[in-house]
CSV table of C-alpha atoms in Angstrom, one decimal:
chain,number,residue,atom,x,y,z
A,1,MET,CA,-135.3,-95.0,35.6
A,2,SER,CA,-137.7,-92.4,34.8
A,3,THR,CA,-137.7,-90.0,31.6
A,4,GLY,CA,-136.5,-87.1,34.2
A,5,GLU,CA,-133.7,-89.0,35.4
A,6,ILE,CA,-132.5,-90.0,32.0
A,7,LEU,CA,-133.0,-86.3,30.6
A,8,GLY,CA,-130.9,-85.6,33.8
A,9,PHE,CA,-128.0,-87.7,33.0
A,10,VAL,CA,-128.1,-86.9,29.4
A,11,ALA,CA,-127.8,-82.9,30.1
A,12,GLY,CA,-125.2,-83.5,32.7
A,13,ALA,CA,-123.0,-85.2,30.5
A,14,VAL,CA,-123.3,-82.9,27.6
A,15,VAL,CA,-122.7,-79.7,29.9
A,16,THR,CA,-119.9,-81.6,31.8
A,17,LEU,CA,-118.1,-83.1,28.8
A,18,SER,CA,-118.2,-79.9,27.0
A,19,PHE,CA,-115.5,-78.6,29.8
A,20,ILE,CA,-113.2,-81.2,28.4
A,21,PRO,CA,-111.7,-79.2,25.2
A,22,GLN,CA,-110.9,-76.2,27.5
A,23,LEU,CA,-109.1,-78.4,29.8
A,24,VAL,CA,-107.2,-80.0,27.0
A,25,ARG,CA,-106.3,-76.8,25.5
A,26,VAL,CA,-105.2,-75.1,28.8
A,27,PHE,CA,-102.8,-78.1,29.8
A,28,LYS,CA,-101.8,-78.7,26.0
A,29,LEU,CA,-100.8,-74.9,25.5
A,30,LYS,CA,-99.6,-74.8,29.3
A,31,SER,CA,-101.4,-71.2,29.3
A,32,ALA,CA,-104.4,-70.4,31.5
A,33,HIS,CA,-103.8,-66.4,31.5
A,34,GLU,CA,-107.1,-65.9,29.6
A,35,ILE,CA,-109.2,-68.1,32.1
A,36,SER,CA,-110.5,-65.9,35.1
A,37,LEU,CA,-109.6,-67.0,38.6
A,38,LEU,CA,-112.6,-65.2,39.9
A,39,PHE,CA,-114.8,-67.7,37.4
A,40,THR,CA,-112.8,-70.6,38.3
A,41,ILE,CA,-113.5,-70.2,42.1
A,42,LEU,CA,-117.1,-69.3,41.7
A,43,MET,CA,-117.7,-72.1,39.4
A,44,LEU,CA,-116.2,-74.5,41.9
A,45,ALA,CA,-118.3,-73.0,44.7
A,46,GLY,CA,-121.7,-73.2,42.6
A,47,ILE,CA,-120.6,-77.0,41.8
A,48,PHE,CA,-120.2,-77.7,45.2
A,49,ILE,CA,-123.5,-76.1,46.1
A,50,TRP,CA,-125.4,-78.2,43.3
A,51,LEU,CA,-123.6,-81.3,44.8
A,52,ALA,CA,-125.0,-80.5,48.2
A,53,TYR,CA,-128.3,-80.0,46.7
A,54,GLY,CA,-128.0,-83.4,44.7
A,55,ILE,CA,-127.1,-85.2,47.9
A,56,TYR,CA,-129.8,-83.6,50.0
A,57,SER,CA,-132.4,-84.5,47.2
A,58,ARG,CA,-130.9,-87.8,46.3
A,59,LEU,CA,-130.8,-87.1,42.5
A,60,ALA,CA,-128.2,-89.4,41.0
A,61,PRO,CA,-127.6,-87.2,37.9
A,62,VAL,CA,-126.9,-84.0,39.9
A,63,ILE,CA,-124.5,-85.8,42.1
A,64,LEU,CA,-122.7,-87.7,39.4
A,65,TRP,CA,-122.1,-84.8,37.2
A,66,ASN,CA,-121.4,-82.3,39.7
A,67,ILE,CA,-118.6,-84.4,41.2
A,68,VAL,CA,-117.2,-84.9,37.6
A,69,GLY,CA,-117.5,-81.0,37.3
A,70,ALA,CA,-115.9,-80.5,40.6
A,71,VAL,CA,-112.9,-82.7,39.6
A,72,GLN,CA,-112.6,-80.9,36.1
A,73,THR,CA,-112.8,-77.3,37.9
A,74,ILE,CA,-110.2,-78.5,40.5
A,75,ALA,CA,-107.9,-79.4,37.4
A,76,LEU,CA,-108.8,-75.9,35.9
A,77,LEU,CA,-107.9,-74.1,39.1
A,78,TYR,CA,-104.5,-76.1,39.3
A,79,ALA,CA,-103.9,-75.1,35.7
A,80,LYS,CA,-104.8,-71.5,36.3
A,81,LEU,CA,-102.5,-71.2,39.4
A,82,LYS,CA,-99.7,-73.1,37.7
A,83,TYR,CA,-99.8,-71.6,34.2
A,84,GLY,CA,-101.9,-68.5,34.6
A,85,ARG,CA,-99.1,-66.0,35.1
């Protein structure tokens, strides 16, 4: 594994895992009114585009962390739709 790939895995892990405290907070408080629906939708669209790029370019770190990020963002979208009112 190259240094660039290792950096990609580490950077992806840090950025993607930083999302977890927000998800925990939203589900714990059952409140997502402070989360923007537009932000969540645009974030999900961006993640899917990055995922497509990763697949096209065969970049394992980009593929892995954008799949994880998509799952997290879908969970946030669910929470926004359920608790955002």
